[in-house]
């Protein structure tokens, strides 16, 4: 040690800063080389038990703790902080192995679990707050902006109405009311929940892949994985959706929303949609035949998601393409109705859809709700006129086909959000009309 200090003092006596720095470099270089060589040699020669300290053993994440049985968590918890018992046994005298805890386990004695404590009760992906939120939307007591009427259409066995509103800090929100003649709420509930039938019947022809990720057989809560395909060379989108159904005095409140699922890592393709909300209230109503019988089923849908494109463009596309998409729902429902009448077995999704949490309307109101009422639903004619006035400068300054084509290209290249079917069909329809005029 004295020699090192003497060497440092001698270096510091150099007349210039440059000489001092150069001498220090020459002095420290052998020390750094020795450290580097020691690390390389030590790593190459490291004992087998050291692999446990650097996490060479895989599969010990929190997600694995949730998926594996309790008995398997002992080793996983120990590997994060201690060498494995088998590797230690290989490097110590055999006469000490009798002290290993494994020997104690074989005799039936208890071993202290050093792994992280597990939560006794896991929080559900969809909870009572979501029910309250949907109830407030149904009763128009959520305190949001006014709903603007967009359209009203009908077929001989279905009627449809749609509204929109524009929150200041979130995407446009949509409220629709569909009434299906000669359909029960239970059938419609199962129909919208049955992802297998969605793909089989292709009434939702953009659903490319579906798989259940988690399910609770007590509450009926599910987390599902969706991948949806898109035309115009847009990349596919994926969702991790939490959903659950409550039965409130014969009506079904069905909540589906985007939820995080860390054990399913993100990928570049398909791109994940984070902000997603689509929930229904399904209940029986009187038929429009006027016979006073509740043989029809009403579906109130509330939907919004982050589409990743300008909101004004989104509203334009939805306004043009919404009815074309909605018309495909009823044929799918009638096919589902016929399959059930023929005795076709229920899918796993339909079985889970029948596990509902029952709650009375009195109990639901007692839980509390937002007291501020939404403004009345207003007609959209004046609103549409204002929007058309905003859109006129676009056509006067640039050719329309450049605007629509650029919008599609922008929507296909942005790295976030979901370009919904309504937007795609709406923009495509507008583009086709322009093409015929040219």
Tab-separated table of C-alpha atoms in Angstrom:
chain	number	residue	atom	x	y	z
A	1	UNK	CA	0.000	0.000	0.000
A	2	UNK	CA	2.897	2.355	0.827
A	3	UNK	CA	4.397	1.735	-2.604
A	4	UNK	CA	1.126	2.737	-4.297
A	5	UNK	CA	0.923	5.947	-2.275
A	6	UNK	CA	4.506	6.813	-3.093
A	7	UNK	CA	3.800	6.247	-6.778
A	8	UNK	CA	0.767	8.521	-6.661
A	9	UNK	CA	2.695	11.266	-4.871
A	10	UNK	CA	5.451	11.046	-7.462
A	11	UNK	CA	2.886	11.372	-10.290
A	12	UNK	CA	1.281	14.420	-8.686
A	13	UNK	CA	4.673	16.180	-8.552
A	14	UNK	CA	4.824	16.338	-12.336
A	15	UNK	CA	5.203	19.933	-13.588
A	16	UNK	CA	2.225	19.972	-16.022
A	17	UNK	CA	-1.365	18.741	-16.028
A	18	UNK	CA	-0.751	16.754	-19.206
A	19	UNK	CA	2.099	14.851	-17.581
A	20	UNK	CA	-0.062	14.072	-14.544
A	21	UNK	CA	-2.969	12.773	-16.681
A	22	UNK	CA	-0.719	10.629	-18.855
A	23	UNK	CA	1.043	9.146	-15.817
A	24	UNK	CA	-2.310	8.416	-14.126
A	25	UNK	CA	-3.520	6.624	-17.255
A	26	UNK	CA	-0.372	4.525	-17.363
A	27	UNK	CA	-0.728	3.849	-13.644
A	28	UNK	CA	-4.433	2.836	-13.781
A	29	UNK	CA	-4.334	0.839	-17.011
A	30	UNK	CA	-2.798	-2.328	-15.475
A	31	UNK	CA	-5.342	-2.213	-12.653
A	32	UNK	CA	-8.294	-2.034	-15.073
A	33	UNK	CA	-6.842	-4.816	-17.188
A	34	UNK	CA	-6.485	-6.978	-14.089
A	35	UNK	CA	-10.109	-6.286	-13.097
A	36	UNK	CA	-11.354	-7.134	-16.604
A	37	UNK	CA	-9.337	-10.355	-16.758
A	38	UNK	CA	-10.651	-11.298	-13.314
A	39	UNK	CA	-14.260	-10.766	-14.395
A	40	UNK	CA	-13.815	-12.835	-17.558
A	41	UNK	CA	-12.047	-15.665	-15.760
A	42	UNK	CA	-14.524	-15.585	-12.877
A	43	UNK	CA	-17.527	-15.679	-15.206
A	44	UNK	CA	-16.122	-18.548	-17.248
A	45	UNK	CA	-15.277	-20.533	-14.098
A	46	UNK	CA	-18.324	-19.528	-12.036
A	47	UNK	CA	-19.812	-22.291	-9.858
A	48	UNK	CA	-23.122	-23.701	-10.946
A	49	UNK	CA	-25.000	-22.288	-7.965
A	50	UNK	CA	-24.166	-18.738	-9.139
A	51	UNK	CA	-26.579	-19.103	-12.048
A	52	UNK	CA	-29.463	-18.778	-9.594
A	53	UNK	CA	-28.185	-15.366	-8.479
A	54	UNK	CA	-28.192	-13.895	-11.991
A	55	UNK	CA	-31.620	-15.213	-12.932
A	56	UNK	CA	-30.420	-17.847	-15.407
A	57	UNK	CA	-33.379	-19.962	-14.379
A	58	UNK	CA	-36.432	-18.639	-16.232
A	59	UNK	CA	-40.144	-18.665	-15.446
A	60	UNK	CA	-40.097	-17.010	-12.024
A	61	UNK	CA	-42.093	-13.910	-12.830
A	62	UNK	CA	-45.132	-12.777	-10.924
A	63	UNK	CA	-47.301	-14.023	-13.771
A	64	UNK	CA	-45.836	-17.504	-13.371
A	65	UNK	CA	-46.655	-17.393	-9.663
A	66	UNK	CA	-50.245	-16.761	-10.609
A	67	UNK	CA	-50.391	-19.568	-13.172
A	68	UNK	CA	-48.446	-22.317	-11.354
A	69	UNK	CA	-49.674	-24.345	-8.373
A	70	UNK	CA	-48.735	-23.175	-4.916
A	71	UNK	CA	-46.319	-26.086	-4.396
A	72	UNK	CA	-44.199	-24.973	-7.325
A	73	UNK	CA	-43.648	-21.492	-5.937
A	74	UNK	CA	-41.109	-22.548	-3.323
A	75	UNK	CA	-38.253	-23.123	-5.702
A	76	UNK	CA	-39.101	-20.078	-7.759
A	77	UNK	CA	-39.004	-17.801	-4.747
A	78	UNK	CA	-35.703	-19.281	-3.554
A	79	UNK	CA	-33.986	-18.991	-6.916
A	80	UNK	CA	-34.277	-15.228	-6.883
A	81	UNK	CA	-32.113	-14.921	-3.785
A	82	UNK	CA	-30.500	-18.285	-3.024
A	83	UNK	CA	-28.684	-20.967	-5.034
A	84	UNK	CA	-30.685	-24.036	-5.953
A	85	UNK	CA	-30.428	-26.944	-3.548
A	86	UNK	CA	-29.362	-29.436	-6.208
A	87	UNK	CA	-26.418	-27.311	-7.364
A	88	UNK	CA	-25.255	-26.678	-3.805
A	89	UNK	CA	-25.373	-30.364	-3.031
A	90	UNK	CA	-23.039	-31.035	-5.942
A	91	UNK	CA	-20.375	-28.690	-4.536
A	92	UNK	CA	-20.302	-29.546	-0.818
A	93	UNK	CA	-19.289	-32.773	0.915
A	94	UNK	CA	-21.903	-35.458	0.738
A	95	UNK	CA	-22.016	-35.842	4.511
A	96	UNK	CA	-23.642	-32.398	4.752
A	97	UNK	CA	-26.529	-33.203	2.417
A	98	UNK	CA	-28.513	-34.651	5.284
A	99	UNK	CA	-29.044	-31.083	6.466
A	100	UNK	CA	-30.776	-30.032	3.230
A	101	UNK	CA	-34.453	-28.983	3.537
A	102	UNK	CA	-35.350	-31.481	0.821
A	103	UNK	CA	-34.536	-34.279	3.233
A	104	UNK	CA	-36.889	-32.704	5.738
A	105	UNK	CA	-39.626	-32.467	3.082
A	106	UNK	CA	-39.373	-36.182	2.444
A	107	UNK	CA	-40.109	-36.806	6.115
A	108	UNK	CA	-43.335	-34.831	5.827
A	109	UNK	CA	-42.269	-31.768	7.794
A	110	UNK	CA	-43.178	-28.241	6.704
A	111	UNK	CA	-40.833	-25.925	4.839
A	112	UNK	CA	-41.005	-22.161	5.304
A	113	UNK	CA	-42.127	-20.497	2.038
A	114	UNK	CA	-39.696	-17.695	1.202
A	115	UNK	CA	-41.413	-16.776	-2.053
A	116	UNK	CA	-43.342	-13.477	-2.308
A	117	UNK	CA	-46.731	-13.677	-0.598
A	118	UNK	CA	-49.669	-14.244	-2.937
A	119	UNK	CA	-52.741	-12.073	-2.829
A	120	UNK	CA	-55.590	-13.985	-1.332
A	121	UNK	CA	-58.179	-12.132	-3.395
A	122	UNK	CA	-57.352	-11.003	-6.910
A	123	UNK	CA	-59.027	-7.835	-8.121
A	124	UNK	CA	-61.506	-8.494	-10.899
A	125	UNK	CA	-60.921	-6.908	-14.291
A	126	UNK	CA	-64.508	-5.574	-14.325
A	127	UNK	CA	-66.055	-4.489	-11.046
A	128	UNK	CA	-69.010	-2.700	-9.497
A	129	UNK	CA	-67.719	0.725	-10.546
A	130	UNK	CA	-68.106	-0.339	-14.170
A	131	UNK	CA	-71.703	-1.377	-13.524
A	132	UNK	CA	-72.434	2.006	-11.959
A	133	UNK	CA	-70.869	3.772	-14.923
A	134	UNK	CA	-72.958	1.801	-17.429
A	135	UNK	CA	-76.107	2.368	-15.376
A	136	UNK	CA	-75.450	6.118	-15.402
A	137	UNK	CA	-75.058	6.021	-19.192
A	138	UNK	CA	-78.327	4.122	-19.571
A	139	UNK	CA	-80.206	6.531	-17.313
A	140	UNK	CA	-78.420	9.597	-18.848
A	141	UNK	CA	-77.195	10.685	-15.412
A	142	UNK	CA	-73.473	10.502	-16.135
A	143	UNK	CA	-73.046	14.262	-16.476
A	144	UNK	CA	-71.632	14.108	-20.007
A	145	UNK	CA	-72.311	16.365	-23.001
A	146	UNK	CA	-75.559	16.280	-24.964
A	147	UNK	CA	-76.233	13.320	-27.244
A	148	UNK	CA	-76.674	14.428	-30.861
A	149	UNK	CA	-79.025	12.337	-33.003
A	150	UNK	CA	-77.263	10.903	-36.054
A	151	UNK	CA	-79.680	8.544	-37.791
A	152	UNK	CA	-82.820	6.457	-37.531
A	153	UNK	CA	-83.246	3.355	-39.724
A	154	UNK	CA	-85.413	0.254	-39.699
A	155	UNK	CA	-86.116	-3.083	-41.360
A	156	UNK	CA	-89.264	-5.225	-41.014
A	157	UNK	CA	-87.839	-6.957	-37.922
A	158	UNK	CA	-85.399	-4.391	-36.520
A	159	UNK	CA	-85.270	-0.681	-35.735
A	160	UNK	CA	-82.099	1.318	-35.152
A	161	UNK	CA	-81.219	4.753	-33.782
A	162	UNK	CA	-77.804	6.317	-33.223
A	163	UNK	CA	-76.462	9.322	-31.328
A	164	UNK	CA	-73.042	10.855	-30.838
A	165	UNK	CA	-71.442	13.244	-28.394
A	166	UNK	CA	-68.038	14.894	-28.281
A	167	UNK	CA	-66.185	15.059	-24.950
A	168	UNK	CA	-63.411	17.626	-24.864
A	169	UNK	CA	-60.563	15.280	-23.931
A	170	UNK	CA	-61.591	11.887	-25.321
A	171	UNK	CA	-62.696	10.359	-28.631
A	172	UNK	CA	-66.273	10.724	-29.877
A	173	UNK	CA	-68.747	8.545	-28.008
A	174	UNK	CA	-71.643	6.708	-29.617
A	175	UNK	CA	-74.982	5.606	-28.225
A	176	UNK	CA	-77.219	3.302	-30.258
A	177	UNK	CA	-80.614	1.717	-29.676
A	178	UNK	CA	-81.497	-1.454	-31.554
A	179	UNK	CA	-84.806	-3.295	-31.154
A	180	UNK	CA	-85.021	-6.843	-32.467
A	181	UNK	CA	-88.486	-8.347	-32.919
A	182	UNK	CA	-89.188	-11.859	-31.590
A	183	UNK	CA	-85.969	-12.200	-29.605
A	184	UNK	CA	-85.371	-12.740	-25.898
A	185	UNK	CA	-82.804	-10.813	-23.839
A	186	UNK	CA	-81.104	-14.101	-22.901
A	187	UNK	CA	-80.605	-15.049	-26.551
A	188	UNK	CA	-79.249	-11.615	-27.486
A	189	UNK	CA	-76.947	-11.652	-24.447
A	190	UNK	CA	-75.445	-14.991	-25.483
A	191	UNK	CA	-75.220	-13.865	-29.108
A	192	UNK	CA	-73.056	-10.827	-28.411
A	193	UNK	CA	-70.864	-12.802	-25.977
A	194	UNK	CA	-70.276	-15.783	-28.305
A	195	UNK	CA	-66.953	-15.068	-30.012
A	196	UNK	CA	-66.825	-18.526	-31.557
A	197	UNK	CA	-70.061	-17.832	-33.437
A	198	UNK	CA	-68.767	-14.409	-34.479
A	199	UNK	CA	-65.995	-16.096	-36.439
A	200	UNK	CA	-68.026	-19.121	-37.549
A	201	UNK	CA	-70.951	-17.111	-38.911
A	202	UNK	CA	-68.781	-14.144	-39.997
A	203	UNK	CA	-71.391	-11.606	-39.024
A	204	UNK	CA	-68.467	-9.714	-37.510
A	205	UNK	CA	-66.188	-10.349	-40.475
A	206	UNK	CA	-63.315	-8.296	-39.082
A	207	UNK	CA	-62.702	-10.607	-36.119
A	208	UNK	CA	-59.679	-12.643	-37.174
A	209	UNK	CA	-58.765	-14.376	-33.900
A	210	UNK	CA	-60.236	-14.857	-30.456
A	211	UNK	CA	-59.067	-16.708	-27.368
A	212	UNK	CA	-60.004	-16.639	-23.663
A	213	UNK	CA	-57.157	-15.547	-21.377
A	214	UNK	CA	-58.824	-15.727	-17.955
A	215	UNK	CA	-62.231	-16.604	-16.604
A	216	UNK	CA	-63.974	-16.606	-13.237
A	217	UNK	CA	-66.667	-19.242	-12.866
A	218	UNK	CA	-68.129	-17.459	-9.832
A	219	UNK	CA	-68.805	-14.012	-11.343
A	220	UNK	CA	-68.567	-14.841	-15.056
A	221	UNK	CA	-65.786	-12.290	-15.506
A	222	UNK	CA	-63.585	-12.986	-18.530
A	223	UNK	CA	-60.504	-11.553	-20.192
A	224	UNK	CA	-60.375	-12.324	-23.888
A	225	UNK	CA	-57.827	-11.715	-26.630
A	226	UNK	CA	-59.009	-10.369	-29.967
A	227	UNK	CA	-57.178	-9.723	-33.217
A	228	UNK	CA	-59.067	-7.840	-35.902
A	229	UNK	CA	-58.089	-7.512	-39.536
A	230	UNK	CA	-58.319	-4.384	-41.665
A	231	UNK	CA	-58.330	-3.672	-45.387
A	232	UNK	CA	-56.331	-1.038	-47.256
A	233	UNK	CA	-53.039	-2.484	-46.041
A	234	UNK	CA	-53.639	-1.434	-42.446
A	235	UNK	CA	-51.923	-3.593	-39.874
A	236	UNK	CA	-54.069	-5.834	-37.699
A	237	UNK	CA	-55.146	-4.617	-34.268
A	238	UNK	CA	-55.349	-6.596	-31.051
A	239	UNK	CA	-57.327	-6.120	-27.853
A	240	UNK	CA	-57.213	-7.532	-24.362
A	241	UNK	CA	-60.808	-7.124	-23.222
A	242	UNK	CA	-62.285	-7.601	-19.774
A	243	UNK	CA	-66.007	-8.328	-19.625
A	244	UNK	CA	-68.743	-9.230	-17.192
A	245	UNK	CA	-72.546	-9.367	-17.041
A	246	UNK	CA	-74.911	-8.235	-14.276
A	247	UNK	CA	-78.616	-9.076	-14.171
A	248	UNK	CA	-80.684	-6.182	-12.840
A	249	UNK	CA	-84.389	-7.002	-12.487
A	250	UNK	CA	-84.462	-9.020	-15.716
A	251	UNK	CA	-82.233	-6.660	-17.705
A	252	UNK	CA	-78.651	-7.549	-18.554
A	253	UNK	CA	-75.876	-4.992	-18.121
A	254	UNK	CA	-72.943	-6.257	-20.193
A	255	UNK	CA	-69.641	-4.429	-19.732
A	256	UNK	CA	-66.668	-4.899	-22.053
A	257	UNK	CA	-63.602	-2.685	-21.899
A	258	UNK	CA	-59.895	-2.751	-22.656
A	259	UNK	CA	-57.822	-3.967	-19.716
A	260	UNK	CA	-54.051	-4.453	-19.289
A	261	UNK	CA	-52.729	-7.995	-19.450
A	262	UNK	CA	-48.961	-7.932	-18.756
A	263	UNK	CA	-48.388	-11.632	-19.409
A	264	UNK	CA	-49.342	-11.051	-23.058
A	265	UNK	CA	-46.459	-8.848	-24.266
A	266	UNK	CA	-46.961	-6.146	-26.838
A	267	UNK	CA	-45.806	-6.661	-30.412
A	268	UNK	CA	-45.212	-4.359	-33.332
A	269	UNK	CA	-47.850	-6.266	-35.283
A	270	UNK	CA	-50.672	-6.543	-34.495
A	271	UNK	CA	-50.847	-3.182	-32.767
A	272	UNK	CA	-52.619	-3.143	-29.437
A	273	UNK	CA	-55.607	-0.905	-28.745
A	274	UNK	CA	-55.591	0.390	-25.169
A	275	UNK	CA	-58.598	2.705	-24.931
A	276	UNK	CA	-61.668	0.629	-25.728
A	277	UNK	CA	-65.177	0.653	-24.250
A	278	UNK	CA	-68.232	-1.140	-25.622
A	279	UNK	CA	-71.097	-2.015	-23.268
A	280	UNK	CA	-74.753	-2.966	-23.594
A	281	UNK	CA	-77.970	-2.873	-21.672
A	282	UNK	CA	-80.233	-5.660	-22.969
A	283	UNK	CA	-83.879	-5.844	-21.918
A	284	UNK	CA	-87.302	-6.832	-23.208
A	285	UNK	CA	-89.647	-4.181	-24.627
A	286	UNK	CA	-93.057	-4.135	-26.278
A	287	UNK	CA	-93.234	-5.162	-29.890
A	288	UNK	CA	-93.889	-2.453	-32.430
A	289	UNK	CA	-96.799	-4.577	-33.680
A	290	UNK	CA	-98.812	-2.842	-30.959
A	291	UNK	CA	-100.167	-5.952	-29.266
A	292	UNK	CA	-98.826	-4.928	-25.857
A	293	UNK	CA	-96.608	-7.998	-25.583
A	294	UNK	CA	-92.941	-7.722	-24.632
A	295	UNK	CA	-91.730	-9.983	-27.412
A	296	UNK	CA	-89.003	-7.626	-28.665
A	297	UNK	CA	-85.523	-7.040	-27.266
A	298	UNK	CA	-83.913	-3.635	-26.863
A	299	UNK	CA	-80.135	-3.226	-26.934
A	300	UNK	CA	-78.631	0.066	-25.777
A	301	UNK	CA	-74.979	0.193	-26.844
A	302	UNK	CA	-72.360	2.685	-25.647
A	303	UNK	CA	-69.104	2.622	-27.551
A	304	UNK	CA	-65.870	4.579	-27.918
A	305	UNK	CA	-62.229	3.807	-28.578
A	306	UNK	CA	-58.997	5.512	-29.501
A	307	UNK	CA	-58.866	5.206	-33.278
A	308	UNK	CA	-55.578	7.031	-33.648
A	309	UNK	CA	-56.877	9.382	-36.334
A	310	UNK	CA	-58.321	12.918	-36.206
A	311	UNK	CA	-61.689	12.885	-34.525
A	312	UNK	CA	-63.386	14.936	-37.251
A	313	UNK	CA	-62.361	12.342	-39.811
A	314	UNK	CA	-63.637	9.606	-37.524
A	315	UNK	CA	-67.055	11.237	-37.286
A	316	UNK	CA	-67.207	11.588	-41.058
A	317	UNK	CA	-66.426	7.913	-41.634
A	318	UNK	CA	-68.837	6.657	-38.980
A	319	UNK	CA	-71.646	8.799	-40.335
A	320	UNK	CA	-71.162	7.305	-43.807
A	321	UNK	CA	-70.586	3.649	-42.886
A	322	UNK	CA	-72.476	2.926	-39.660
A	323	UNK	CA	-75.750	1.625	-41.093
A	324	UNK	CA	-74.002	-0.650	-43.581
A	325	UNK	CA	-72.246	-2.385	-40.699
A	326	UNK	CA	-75.287	-2.548	-38.437
A	327	UNK	CA	-77.393	-4.295	-41.113
A	328	UNK	CA	-75.116	-7.345	-40.840
A	329	UNK	CA	-75.935	-7.881	-37.150
A	330	UNK	CA	-79.547	-9.002	-37.505
A	331	UNK	CA	-78.887	-11.840	-40.016
A	332	UNK	CA	-76.237	-13.106	-37.613
A	333	UNK	CA	-78.699	-12.976	-34.720
A	334	UNK	CA	-81.353	-14.892	-36.677
A	335	UNK	CA	-78.782	-17.544	-37.629
A	336	UNK	CA	-77.811	-17.832	-33.967
A	337	UNK	CA	-81.470	-18.113	-33.028
A	338	UNK	CA	-81.972	-20.945	-35.535
A	339	UNK	CA	-78.848	-22.764	-34.286
A	340	UNK	CA	-80.121	-22.662	-30.718
A	341	UNK	CA	-83.547	-23.946	-31.748
A	342	UNK	CA	-81.912	-26.853	-33.576
A	343	UNK	CA	-80.195	-27.938	-30.360
A	344	UNK	CA	-76.665	-26.921	-31.273
A	345	UNK	CA	-74.473	-27.199	-28.134
A	346	UNK	CA	-73.446	-24.032	-26.345
A	347	UNK	CA	-69.948	-22.702	-26.818
A	348	UNK	CA	-67.741	-21.958	-23.846
A	349	UNK	CA	-68.445	-18.246	-24.290
A	350	UNK	CA	-72.213	-18.803	-24.204
A	351	UNK	CA	-71.859	-20.882	-21.048
A	352	UNK	CA	-69.903	-18.104	-19.344
A	353	UNK	CA	-72.483	-15.552	-20.546
A	354	UNK	CA	-75.068	-17.335	-18.410
A	355	UNK	CA	-73.031	-16.779	-15.222
A	356	UNK	CA	-74.362	-13.403	-14.109
A	357	UNK	CA	-74.081	-11.371	-10.938
A	358	UNK	CA	-77.619	-10.599	-9.781
A	359	UNK	CA	-78.426	-7.249	-8.219
A	360	UNK	CA	-81.688	-5.389	-7.751
A	361	UNK	CA	-82.337	-1.955	-9.209
A	362	UNK	CA	-82.921	-0.648	-5.682
A	363	UNK	CA	-79.532	-1.917	-4.611
A	364	UNK	CA	-77.923	-0.426	-7.710
A	365	UNK	CA	-79.423	3.001	-7.025
A	366	UNK	CA	-78.302	2.804	-3.397
A	367	UNK	CA	-74.700	2.429	-4.513
A	368	UNK	CA	-74.807	6.011	-5.704
A	369	UNK	CA	-74.428	7.597	-9.098
A	370	UNK	CA	-73.324	10.862	-10.609
A	371	UNK	CA	-76.002	13.377	-9.778
A	372	UNK	CA	-75.453	15.755	-12.682
A	373	UNK	CA	-77.792	14.813	-15.514
A	374	UNK	CA	-76.762	14.822	-19.144
A	375	UNK	CA	-78.389	17.348	-21.408
A	376	UNK	CA	-81.364	16.226	-23.442
A	377	UNK	CA	-80.785	14.374	-26.692
A	378	UNK	CA	-80.858	16.947	-29.474
A	379	UNK	CA	-81.366	16.770	-33.206
A	380	UNK	CA	-78.257	16.655	-35.345
A	381	UNK	CA	-79.424	18.743	-38.308
A	382	UNK	CA	-77.991	22.021	-37.028
A	383	UNK	CA	-74.872	20.258	-35.818
A	384	UNK	CA	-74.394	18.616	-39.218
A	385	UNK	CA	-74.800	21.962	-40.956
A	386	UNK	CA	-72.034	23.404	-38.800
A	387	UNK	CA	-69.794	20.479	-39.594
A	388	UNK	CA	-70.482	20.853	-43.315
A	389	UNK	CA	-69.502	24.507	-43.100
A	390	UNK	CA	-66.239	23.458	-41.483
A	391	UNK	CA	-65.659	20.905	-44.232
A	392	UNK	CA	-66.291	23.342	-47.126
A	393	UNK	CA	-62.849	25.024	-47.024
A	394	UNK	CA	-61.245	21.607	-47.558
A	395	UNK	CA	-63.035	21.104	-50.879
A	396	UNK	CA	-62.367	24.642	-52.023
A	397	UNK	CA	-58.635	24.503	-51.334
A	398	UNK	CA	-57.689	20.942	-52.364
A	399	UNK	CA	-59.157	18.236	-54.583
A	400	UNK	CA	-61.396	15.948	-52.544
A	401	UNK	CA	-59.719	12.770	-53.699
A	402	UNK	CA	-56.419	13.963	-52.233
A	403	UNK	CA	-58.065	14.622	-48.884
A	404	UNK	CA	-59.765	11.245	-48.646
A	405	UNK	CA	-56.779	9.351	-49.981
A	406	UNK	CA	-54.460	11.145	-47.573
A	407	UNK	CA	-56.805	10.408	-44.695
A	408	UNK	CA	-56.758	6.696	-45.451
A	409	UNK	CA	-52.975	6.713	-45.738
A	410	UNK	CA	-52.675	8.596	-42.439
A	411	UNK	CA	-54.983	6.173	-40.657
A	412	UNK	CA	-53.053	3.196	-41.985
A	413	UNK	CA	-49.660	4.497	-40.926
A	414	UNK	CA	-50.322	5.865	-37.446
A	415	UNK	CA	-48.873	3.644	-34.729
A	416	UNK	CA	-51.731	3.702	-32.288
A	417	UNK	CA	-55.419	3.133	-32.026
A	418	UNK	CA	-58.019	1.252	-34.028
A	419	UNK	CA	-59.443	2.153	-37.410
A	420	UNK	CA	-62.942	0.794	-37.033
A	421	UNK	CA	-64.922	-0.882	-39.723
A	422	UNK	CA	-67.321	2.057	-39.897
A	423	UNK	CA	-64.485	4.495	-40.569
A	424	UNK	CA	-62.953	2.269	-43.248
A	425	UNK	CA	-66.219	1.667	-45.062
A	426	UNK	CA	-67.254	5.292	-44.720
A	427	UNK	CA	-64.030	6.648	-46.194
A	428	UNK	CA	-64.066	3.997	-48.925
A	429	UNK	CA	-67.646	4.882	-49.808
A	430	UNK	CA	-66.849	8.584	-50.009
A	431	UNK	CA	-63.790	7.800	-52.143
A	432	UNK	CA	-65.882	5.677	-54.528
A	433	UNK	CA	-68.453	8.447	-54.952
A	434	UNK	CA	-65.741	10.932	-55.796
A	435	UNK	CA	-64.217	8.474	-58.266
A	436	UNK	CA	-67.521	8.214	-60.158
A	437	UNK	CA	-67.738	11.983	-60.468
A	438	UNK	CA	-64.231	12.346	-61.922
